[in-house]
CSV table of C-alpha atoms (C1' of nucleotides) in Angstrom, one decimal:
chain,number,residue,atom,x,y,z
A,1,UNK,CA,0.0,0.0,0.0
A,2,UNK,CA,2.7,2.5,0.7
A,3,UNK,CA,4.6,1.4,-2.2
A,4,UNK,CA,1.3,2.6,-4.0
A,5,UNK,CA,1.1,5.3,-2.7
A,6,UNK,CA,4.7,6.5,-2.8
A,7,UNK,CA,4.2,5.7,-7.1
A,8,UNK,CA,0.8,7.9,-6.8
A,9,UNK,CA,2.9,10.7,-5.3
A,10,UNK,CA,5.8,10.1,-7.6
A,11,UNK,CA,3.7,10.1,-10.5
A,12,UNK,CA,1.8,13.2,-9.5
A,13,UNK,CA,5.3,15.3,-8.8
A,14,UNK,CA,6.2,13.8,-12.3
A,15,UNK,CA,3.4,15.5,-13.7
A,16,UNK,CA,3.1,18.8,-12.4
A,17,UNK,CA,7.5,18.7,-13.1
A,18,UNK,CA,6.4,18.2,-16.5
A,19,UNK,CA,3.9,20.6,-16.4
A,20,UNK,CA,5.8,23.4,-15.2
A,21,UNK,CA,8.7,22.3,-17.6
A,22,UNK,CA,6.2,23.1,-20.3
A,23,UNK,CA,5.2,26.6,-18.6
A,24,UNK,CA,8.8,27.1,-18.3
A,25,UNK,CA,9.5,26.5,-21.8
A,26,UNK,CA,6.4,28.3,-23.2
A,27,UNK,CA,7.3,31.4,-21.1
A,28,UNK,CA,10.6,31.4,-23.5
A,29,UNK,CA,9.1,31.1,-26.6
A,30,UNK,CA,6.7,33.9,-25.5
A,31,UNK,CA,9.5,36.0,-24.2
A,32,UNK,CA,10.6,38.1,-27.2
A,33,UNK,CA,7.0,39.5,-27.4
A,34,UNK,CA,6.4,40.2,-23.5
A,35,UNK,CA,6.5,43.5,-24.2
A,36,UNK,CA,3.3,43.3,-26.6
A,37,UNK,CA,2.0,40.2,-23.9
A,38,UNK,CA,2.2,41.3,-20.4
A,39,UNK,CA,-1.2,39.1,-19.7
A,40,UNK,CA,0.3,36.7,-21.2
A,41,UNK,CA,3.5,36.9,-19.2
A,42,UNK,CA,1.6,37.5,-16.1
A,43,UNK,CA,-0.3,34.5,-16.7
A,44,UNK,CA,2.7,32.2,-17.0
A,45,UNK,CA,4.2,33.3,-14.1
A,46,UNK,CA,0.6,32.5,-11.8
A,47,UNK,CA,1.0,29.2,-13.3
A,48,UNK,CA,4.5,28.8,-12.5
A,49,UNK,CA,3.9,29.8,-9.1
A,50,UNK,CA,0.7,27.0,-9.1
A,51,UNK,CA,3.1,24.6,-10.0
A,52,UNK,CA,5.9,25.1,-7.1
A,53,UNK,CA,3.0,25.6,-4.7
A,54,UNK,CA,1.4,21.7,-6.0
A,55,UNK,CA,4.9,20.4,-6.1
A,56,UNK,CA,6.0,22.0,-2.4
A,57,UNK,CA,2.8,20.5,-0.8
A,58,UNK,CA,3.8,17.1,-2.5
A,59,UNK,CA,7.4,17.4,-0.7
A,60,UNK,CA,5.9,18.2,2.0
A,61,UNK,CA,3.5,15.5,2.3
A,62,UNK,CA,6.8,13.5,1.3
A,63,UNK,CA,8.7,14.5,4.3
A,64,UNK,CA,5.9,14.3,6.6
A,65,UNK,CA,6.4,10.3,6.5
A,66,UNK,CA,2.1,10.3,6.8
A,67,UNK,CA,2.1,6.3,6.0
A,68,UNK,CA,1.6,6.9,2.6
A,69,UNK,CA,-2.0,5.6,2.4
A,70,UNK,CA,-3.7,8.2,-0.5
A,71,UNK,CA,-6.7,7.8,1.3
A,72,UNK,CA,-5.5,8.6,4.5
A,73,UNK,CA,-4.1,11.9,3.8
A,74,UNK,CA,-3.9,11.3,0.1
A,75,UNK,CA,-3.7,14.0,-2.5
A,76,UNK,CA,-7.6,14.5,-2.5
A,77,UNK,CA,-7.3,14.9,1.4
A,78,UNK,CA,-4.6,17.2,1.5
A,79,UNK,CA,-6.9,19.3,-0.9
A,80,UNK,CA,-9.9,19.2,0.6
A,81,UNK,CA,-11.8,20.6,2.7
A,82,UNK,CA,-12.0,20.5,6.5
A,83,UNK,CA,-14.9,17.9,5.9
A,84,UNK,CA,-13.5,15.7,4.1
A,85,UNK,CA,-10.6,15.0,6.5
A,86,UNK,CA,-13.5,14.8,9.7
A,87,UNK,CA,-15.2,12.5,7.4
A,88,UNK,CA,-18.0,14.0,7.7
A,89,UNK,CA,-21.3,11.9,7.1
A,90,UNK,CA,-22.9,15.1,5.2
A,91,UNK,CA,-20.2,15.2,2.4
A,92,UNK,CA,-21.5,13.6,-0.3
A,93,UNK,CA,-18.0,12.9,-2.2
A,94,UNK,CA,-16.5,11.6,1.0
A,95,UNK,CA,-19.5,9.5,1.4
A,96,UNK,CA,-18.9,7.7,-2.0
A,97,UNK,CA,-15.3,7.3,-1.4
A,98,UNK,CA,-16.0,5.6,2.6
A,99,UNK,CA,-18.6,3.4,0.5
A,100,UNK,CA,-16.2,2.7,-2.9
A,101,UNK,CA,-13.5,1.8,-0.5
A,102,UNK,CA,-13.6,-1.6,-2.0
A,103,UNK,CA,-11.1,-1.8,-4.6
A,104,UNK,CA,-11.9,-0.5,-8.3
A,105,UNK,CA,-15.4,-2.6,-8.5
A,106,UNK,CA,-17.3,-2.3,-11.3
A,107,UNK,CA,-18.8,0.9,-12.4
A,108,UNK,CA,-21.0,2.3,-9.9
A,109,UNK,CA,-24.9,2.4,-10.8
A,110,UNK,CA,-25.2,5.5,-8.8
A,111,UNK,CA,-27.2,7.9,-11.5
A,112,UNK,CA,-24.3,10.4,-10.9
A,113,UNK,CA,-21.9,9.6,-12.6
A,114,UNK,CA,-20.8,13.0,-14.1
A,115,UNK,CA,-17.3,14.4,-12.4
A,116,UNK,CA,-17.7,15.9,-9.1
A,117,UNK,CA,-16.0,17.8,-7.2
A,118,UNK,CA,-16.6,20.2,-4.3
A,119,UNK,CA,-16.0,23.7,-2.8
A,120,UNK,CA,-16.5,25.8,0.3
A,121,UNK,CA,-17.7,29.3,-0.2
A,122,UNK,CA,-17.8,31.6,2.8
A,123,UNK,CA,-19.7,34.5,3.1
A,124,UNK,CA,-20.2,37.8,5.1
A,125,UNK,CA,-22.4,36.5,7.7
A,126,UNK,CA,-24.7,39.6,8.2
A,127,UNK,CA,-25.8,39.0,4.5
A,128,UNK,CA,-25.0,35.2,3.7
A,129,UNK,CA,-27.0,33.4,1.7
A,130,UNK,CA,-27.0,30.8,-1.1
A,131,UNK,CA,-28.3,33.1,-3.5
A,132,UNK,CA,-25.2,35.3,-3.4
A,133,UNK,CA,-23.1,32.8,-3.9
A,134,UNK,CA,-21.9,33.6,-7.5
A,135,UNK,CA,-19.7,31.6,-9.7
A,136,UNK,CA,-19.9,33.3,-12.7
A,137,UNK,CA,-22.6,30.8,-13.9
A,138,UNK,CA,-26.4,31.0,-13.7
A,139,UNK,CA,-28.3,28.6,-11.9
A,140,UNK,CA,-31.9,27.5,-11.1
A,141,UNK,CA,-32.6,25.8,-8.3
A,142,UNK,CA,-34.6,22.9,-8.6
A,143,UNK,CA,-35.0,20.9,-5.1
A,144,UNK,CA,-34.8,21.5,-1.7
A,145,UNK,CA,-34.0,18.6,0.5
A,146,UNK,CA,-33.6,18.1,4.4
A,147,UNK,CA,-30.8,15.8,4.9
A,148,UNK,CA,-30.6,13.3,7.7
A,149,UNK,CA,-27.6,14.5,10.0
A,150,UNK,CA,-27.6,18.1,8.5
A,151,UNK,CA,-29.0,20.8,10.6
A,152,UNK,CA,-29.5,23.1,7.2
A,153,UNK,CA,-31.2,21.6,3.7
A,154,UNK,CA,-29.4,21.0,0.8
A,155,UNK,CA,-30.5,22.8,-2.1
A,156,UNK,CA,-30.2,21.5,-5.2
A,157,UNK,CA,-29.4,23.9,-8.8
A,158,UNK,CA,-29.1,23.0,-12.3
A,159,UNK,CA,-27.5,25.5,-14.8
A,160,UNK,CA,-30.2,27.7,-16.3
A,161,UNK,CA,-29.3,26.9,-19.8
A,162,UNK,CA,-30.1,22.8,-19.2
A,163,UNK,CA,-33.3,23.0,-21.6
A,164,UNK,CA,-31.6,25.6,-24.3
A,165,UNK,CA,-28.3,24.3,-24.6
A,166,UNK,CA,-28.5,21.1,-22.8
A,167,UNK,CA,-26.1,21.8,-20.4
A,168,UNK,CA,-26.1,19.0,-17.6
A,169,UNK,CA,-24.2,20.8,-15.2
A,170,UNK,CA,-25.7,20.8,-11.4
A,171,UNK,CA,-24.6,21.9,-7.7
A,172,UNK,CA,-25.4,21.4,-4.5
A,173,UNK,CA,-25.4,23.6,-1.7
A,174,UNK,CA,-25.6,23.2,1.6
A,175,UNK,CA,-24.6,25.2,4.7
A,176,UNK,CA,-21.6,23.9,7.1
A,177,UNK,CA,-23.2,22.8,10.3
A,178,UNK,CA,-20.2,24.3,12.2
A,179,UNK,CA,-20.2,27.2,10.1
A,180,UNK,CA,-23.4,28.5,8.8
A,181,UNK,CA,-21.6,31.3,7.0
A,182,UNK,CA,-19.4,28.6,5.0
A,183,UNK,CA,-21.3,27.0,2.4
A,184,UNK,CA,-20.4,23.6,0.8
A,185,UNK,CA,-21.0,23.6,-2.9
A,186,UNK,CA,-20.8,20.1,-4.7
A,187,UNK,CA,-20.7,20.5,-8.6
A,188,UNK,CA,-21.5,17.7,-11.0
A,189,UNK,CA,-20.9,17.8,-14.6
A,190,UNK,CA,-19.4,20.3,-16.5
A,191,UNK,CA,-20.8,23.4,-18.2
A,192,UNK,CA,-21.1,22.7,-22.0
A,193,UNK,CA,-23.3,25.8,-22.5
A,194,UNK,CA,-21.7,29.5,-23.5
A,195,UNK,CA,-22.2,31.9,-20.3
A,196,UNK,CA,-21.3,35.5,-21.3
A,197,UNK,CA,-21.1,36.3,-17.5
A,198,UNK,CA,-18.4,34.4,-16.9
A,199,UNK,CA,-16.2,35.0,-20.1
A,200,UNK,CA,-16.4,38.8,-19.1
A,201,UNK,CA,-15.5,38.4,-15.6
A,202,UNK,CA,-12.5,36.2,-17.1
A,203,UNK,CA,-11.5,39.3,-19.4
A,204,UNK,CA,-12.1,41.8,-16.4
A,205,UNK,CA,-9.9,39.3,-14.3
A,206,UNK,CA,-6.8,39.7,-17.3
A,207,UNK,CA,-7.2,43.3,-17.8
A,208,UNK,CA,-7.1,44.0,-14.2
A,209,UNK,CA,-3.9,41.6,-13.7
A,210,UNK,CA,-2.5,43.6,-16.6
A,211,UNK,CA,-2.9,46.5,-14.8
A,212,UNK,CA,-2.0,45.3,-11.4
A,213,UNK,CA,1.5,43.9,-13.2
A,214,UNK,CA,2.4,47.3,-14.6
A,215,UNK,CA,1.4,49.2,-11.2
A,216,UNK,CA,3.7,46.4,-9.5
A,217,UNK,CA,6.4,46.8,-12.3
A,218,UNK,CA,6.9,50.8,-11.4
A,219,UNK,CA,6.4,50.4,-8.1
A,220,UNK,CA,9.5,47.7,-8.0
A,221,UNK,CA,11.1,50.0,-10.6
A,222,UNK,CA,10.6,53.1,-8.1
A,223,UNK,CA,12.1,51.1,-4.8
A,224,UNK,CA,14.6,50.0,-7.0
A,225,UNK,CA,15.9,53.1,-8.5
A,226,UNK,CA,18.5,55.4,-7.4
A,227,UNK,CA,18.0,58.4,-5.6
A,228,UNK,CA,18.7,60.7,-9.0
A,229,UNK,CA,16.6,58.5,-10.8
A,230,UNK,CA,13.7,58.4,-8.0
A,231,UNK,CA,14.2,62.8,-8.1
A,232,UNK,CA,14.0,62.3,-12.5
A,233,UNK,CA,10.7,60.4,-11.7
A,234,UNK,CA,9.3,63.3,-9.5
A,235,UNK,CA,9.8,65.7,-11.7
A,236,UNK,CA,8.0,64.1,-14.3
A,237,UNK,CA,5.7,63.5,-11.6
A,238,UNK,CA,5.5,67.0,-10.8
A,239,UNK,CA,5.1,68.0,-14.6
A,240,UNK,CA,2.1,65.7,-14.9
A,241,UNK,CA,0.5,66.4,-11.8
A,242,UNK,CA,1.5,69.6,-10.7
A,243,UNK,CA,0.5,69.0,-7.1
A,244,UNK,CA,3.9,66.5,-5.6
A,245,UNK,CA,6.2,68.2,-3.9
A,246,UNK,CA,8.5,65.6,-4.2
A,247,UNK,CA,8.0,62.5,-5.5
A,248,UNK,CA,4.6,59.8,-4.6
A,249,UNK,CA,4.2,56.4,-5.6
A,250,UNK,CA,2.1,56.0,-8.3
A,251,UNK,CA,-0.5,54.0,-7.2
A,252,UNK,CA,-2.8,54.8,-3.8
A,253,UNK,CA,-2.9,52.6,-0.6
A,254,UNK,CA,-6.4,51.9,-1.6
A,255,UNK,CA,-5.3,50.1,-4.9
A,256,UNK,CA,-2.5,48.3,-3.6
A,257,UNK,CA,-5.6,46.8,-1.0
A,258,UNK,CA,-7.6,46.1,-3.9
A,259,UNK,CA,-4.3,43.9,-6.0
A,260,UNK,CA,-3.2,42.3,-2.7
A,261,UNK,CA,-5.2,39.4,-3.2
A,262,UNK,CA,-3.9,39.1,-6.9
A,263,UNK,CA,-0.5,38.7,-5.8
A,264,UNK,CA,-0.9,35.8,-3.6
A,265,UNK,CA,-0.3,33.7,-7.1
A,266,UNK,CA,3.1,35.7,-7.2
A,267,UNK,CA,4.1,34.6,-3.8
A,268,UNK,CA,5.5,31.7,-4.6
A,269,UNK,CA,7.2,31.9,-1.4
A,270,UNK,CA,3.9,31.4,0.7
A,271,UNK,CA,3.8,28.2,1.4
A,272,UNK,CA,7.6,27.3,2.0
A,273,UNK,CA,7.7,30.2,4.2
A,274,UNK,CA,4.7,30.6,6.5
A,275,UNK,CA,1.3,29.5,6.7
A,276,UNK,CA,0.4,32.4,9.2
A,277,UNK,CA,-2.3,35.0,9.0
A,278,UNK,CA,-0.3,36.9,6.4
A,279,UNK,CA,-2.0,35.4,4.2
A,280,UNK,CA,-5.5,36.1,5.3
A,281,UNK,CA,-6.8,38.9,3.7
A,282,UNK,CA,-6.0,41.8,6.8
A,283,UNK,CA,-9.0,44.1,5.7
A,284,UNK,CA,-11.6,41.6,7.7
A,285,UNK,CA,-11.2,39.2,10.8
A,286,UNK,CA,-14.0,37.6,8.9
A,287,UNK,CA,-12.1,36.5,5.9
A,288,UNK,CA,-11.2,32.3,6.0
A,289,UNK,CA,-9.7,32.2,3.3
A,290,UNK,CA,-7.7,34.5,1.4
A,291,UNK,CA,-10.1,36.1,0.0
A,292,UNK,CA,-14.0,36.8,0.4
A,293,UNK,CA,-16.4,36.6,-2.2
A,294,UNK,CA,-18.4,39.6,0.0
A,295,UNK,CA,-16.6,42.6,-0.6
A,296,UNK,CA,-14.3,42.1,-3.1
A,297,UNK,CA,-15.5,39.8,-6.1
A,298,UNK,CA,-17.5,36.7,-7.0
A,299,UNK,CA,-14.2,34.7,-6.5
A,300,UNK,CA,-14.3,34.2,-3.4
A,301,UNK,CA,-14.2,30.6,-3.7
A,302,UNK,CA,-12.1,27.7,-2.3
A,303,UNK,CA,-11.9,24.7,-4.1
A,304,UNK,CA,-11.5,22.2,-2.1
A,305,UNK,CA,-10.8,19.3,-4.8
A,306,UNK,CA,-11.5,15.9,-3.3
A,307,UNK,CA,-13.9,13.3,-4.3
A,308,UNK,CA,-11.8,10.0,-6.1
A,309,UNK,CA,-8.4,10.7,-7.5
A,310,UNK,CA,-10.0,9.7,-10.6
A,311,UNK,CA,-12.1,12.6,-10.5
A,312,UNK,CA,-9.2,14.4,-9.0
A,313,UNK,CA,-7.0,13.3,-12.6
A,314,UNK,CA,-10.5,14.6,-14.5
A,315,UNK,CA,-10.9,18.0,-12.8
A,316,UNK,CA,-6.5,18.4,-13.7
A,317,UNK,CA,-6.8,17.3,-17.1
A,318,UNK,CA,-10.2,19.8,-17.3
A,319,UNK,CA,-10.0,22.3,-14.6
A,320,UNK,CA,-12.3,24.7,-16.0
A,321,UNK,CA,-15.5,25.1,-17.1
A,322,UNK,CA,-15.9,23.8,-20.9
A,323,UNK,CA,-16.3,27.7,-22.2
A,324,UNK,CA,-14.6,28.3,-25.1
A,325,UNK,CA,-13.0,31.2,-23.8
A,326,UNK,CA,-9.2,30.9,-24.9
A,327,UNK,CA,-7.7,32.0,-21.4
A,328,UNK,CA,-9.1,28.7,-19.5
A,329,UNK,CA,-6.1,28.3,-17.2
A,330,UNK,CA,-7.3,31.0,-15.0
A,331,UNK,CA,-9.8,29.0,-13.6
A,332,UNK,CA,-7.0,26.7,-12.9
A,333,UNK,CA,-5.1,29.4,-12.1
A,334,UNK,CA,-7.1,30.7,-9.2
A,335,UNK,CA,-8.1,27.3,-7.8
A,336,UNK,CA,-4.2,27.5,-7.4
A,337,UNK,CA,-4.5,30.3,-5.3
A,338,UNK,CA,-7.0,29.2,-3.0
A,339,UNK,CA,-5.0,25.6,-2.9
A,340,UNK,CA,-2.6,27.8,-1.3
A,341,UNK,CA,-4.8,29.0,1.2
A,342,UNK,CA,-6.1,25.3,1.5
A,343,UNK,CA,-2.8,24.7,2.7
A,344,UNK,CA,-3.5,26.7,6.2
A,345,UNK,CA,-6.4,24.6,6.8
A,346,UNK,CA,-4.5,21.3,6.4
A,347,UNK,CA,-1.7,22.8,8.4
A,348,UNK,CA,-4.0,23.6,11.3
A,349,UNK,CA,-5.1,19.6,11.1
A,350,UNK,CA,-1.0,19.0,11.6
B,1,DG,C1',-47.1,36.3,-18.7
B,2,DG,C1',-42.8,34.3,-18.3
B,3,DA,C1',-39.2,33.0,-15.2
B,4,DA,C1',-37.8,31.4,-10.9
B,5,DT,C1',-38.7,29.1,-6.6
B,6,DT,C1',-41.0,25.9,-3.5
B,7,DT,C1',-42.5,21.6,-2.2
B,8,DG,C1',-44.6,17.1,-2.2
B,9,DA,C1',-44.2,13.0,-4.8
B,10,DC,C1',-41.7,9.8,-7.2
B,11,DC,C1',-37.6,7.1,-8.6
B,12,DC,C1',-33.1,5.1,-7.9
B,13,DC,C1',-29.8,2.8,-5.3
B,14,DC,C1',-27.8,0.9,-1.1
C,1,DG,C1',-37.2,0.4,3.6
C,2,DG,C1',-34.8,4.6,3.8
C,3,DG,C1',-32.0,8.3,2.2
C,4,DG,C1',-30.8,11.2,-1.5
C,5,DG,C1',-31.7,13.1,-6.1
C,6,DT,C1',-35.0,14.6,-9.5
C,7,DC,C1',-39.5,15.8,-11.4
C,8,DA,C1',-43.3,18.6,-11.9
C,9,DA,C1',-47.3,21.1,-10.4
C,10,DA,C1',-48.2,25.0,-7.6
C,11,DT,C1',-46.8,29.3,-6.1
C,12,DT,C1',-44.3,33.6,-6.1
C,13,DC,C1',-41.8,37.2,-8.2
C,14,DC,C1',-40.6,40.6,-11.6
DNA sequence: GGAATTTGACCCCC
DNA sequence: GGGGGTCAAATTCC
């Protein structure tokens, strides 16, 4: 068994390696046009940064010597979510791996049989509700249940566009006993239907990195300057603005609040350096995770991958939604950043 | 009036 | 038989 799971982690490292390999190698071809491609470039360095993040947390599980037992603290554990490693009766995807325990039998005849994976979603307390939880698709709900065990109902959604498009995409939503302002969200299937929504928040999401990556790039390119340089860029400053007496940073306190978040995927350093609150957004005690969907976007969201490692391979080999929108690794992309911040909560289980 | 939600009933699977 | 997922009629909302 360890020996399996040894192989399983081996095989995983050898994949992301490869992964970032390509990344690495793609950032080089792009290189000559950066200039013309700074999404582009900012892009490959958030996946970069995904990639050491995956690969640390594989060392790490590595070094902790856990027994090696994938379902014990497995990949799929290490990702998911607090309920999954209580084993929590309620979780539906922890439910069907404790019952498909028994080694690769046939095909379950469970109806779903459409990928699944879940998330947790927290929001502001004062105004929670499942309504408000936004994933940039549009959903109609369909059922309500009361679940055995579960002090809140589990509502069930379907994508709005089942009967025009046919998409077979559904979620589940359910409120954490413990935490009635986290919700659990279990989707099944993907999207195959064209949601504008979300392919506009993807192309808000670039524009605003590609502004966020030139803000950073001066502001590195101020604290990094000379002092004659840093008095060339005041006077500039002072030409344009007319109102500096000396010299001010070009972007406000305010804006570097609103880009914090954004650099997370840039701090490749988070995880092999600290897993303390530094990484908790610092404008709200209420924040979980790095980021609240409340005040800042519809983003908000913490995958917590888990479910089989087959649906675990399925969700890597299509982490997205199936849009057509040519920039589909930043779903992938930010489901990195929150693995990140998944990493606290397993380190709080340690 | 159409869309969305609610809710009881039905179906499937364990 | 019971729990969970889905259906579809009834109701509500815009």
């Amino acid at each position: 068994m360890e020996k399996l799971a040894s192989l399983d982690r081996k095989s995983v490292i050898s994949v992301l390696t490869q992964g970032k390999e390509l990344a690495n190698e793609l950032k080089k071809q792009l290189h000559p046009t950066a200039t013309s491609n700074e999404a582009c470039d900012s892009l490959l360095e958030n996946i970069l940064s995904s990639y050491e993040n995956a690969l640390r947390l594989l060392n790490c599980m590595a070094l902790l010597g856990n027994g090696g037992d994938p379902s014990q603290i497995g990949v799929s554990n290490f990702l998911g979510s607090a309920y999954s490693i209580e084993g929590s009766p309620r979780s539906e995807v922890s439910e069907h791996s404790s019952k498909d325990h028994q080694p690769h039998r046939v095909v379950s005849k469970k109806r779903k049989t459409l990928p699944r994976w879940s998330e947790q979603v927290r929001v502001c307390s004062e105004t929670g509700s499942e309504g408000q939880l936004d994933d940039g698709y549009n959903w109609r709900k369909y059922g309500q249940k009361d679940i055995l065990g579960a002090n809140h109902p589990r509502a069930y959604y379907r994508c709005t566009h089942r009967k025009t498009q046919g998409c077979l995409a559904t979620k589940q939503v359910q409120r954490a006993d413990e935490d009635p302002s986290i919700f659990e969200v279990i989707y099944s299937g993907k999207h195959s239907c064209i949601q504008e929504r979300l392919k506009q928040k993807k192309e808000n999401l670039i524009i605003q990195n590609k502004e966020e990556e030139s803000q950073r790039h001066s502001q590195q390119m101020l604290m990094l300057s000379t002092e004659p340089t840093l008095k060339v860029e005041t006077q500039e400053l002072d030409t344009e603005e007319g109102s500096f007496p000396y010299f001010s940073f070009p972007s406000t306190p305010i804006d570097s609040e609103n880009v914090e978040p954004q650099l997370f995927p840039e701090s490749t350093n988070f995880i092999g350096t600290s897993y303390t609150p530094p990484f908790l957004s610092p404008a709200t005690s209420e924040s979980y995770f790095s980021f609240s969907p409340c005040p800042v976007n519809d983003f908000g969201i913490v995958h917590s991958l888990q479910s089989s490692e087959s649906d675990f391979a399925e969700i890597i080999s299509n982490p997205t939604p199936a849009t057509s929108f040519p920039f589909e690794d930043l779903d992938f992309l930010i489901d990195q950043v929150d693995f990140g911040s998944h990493f606290l909560d397993a380190n709080d289980c340690l």
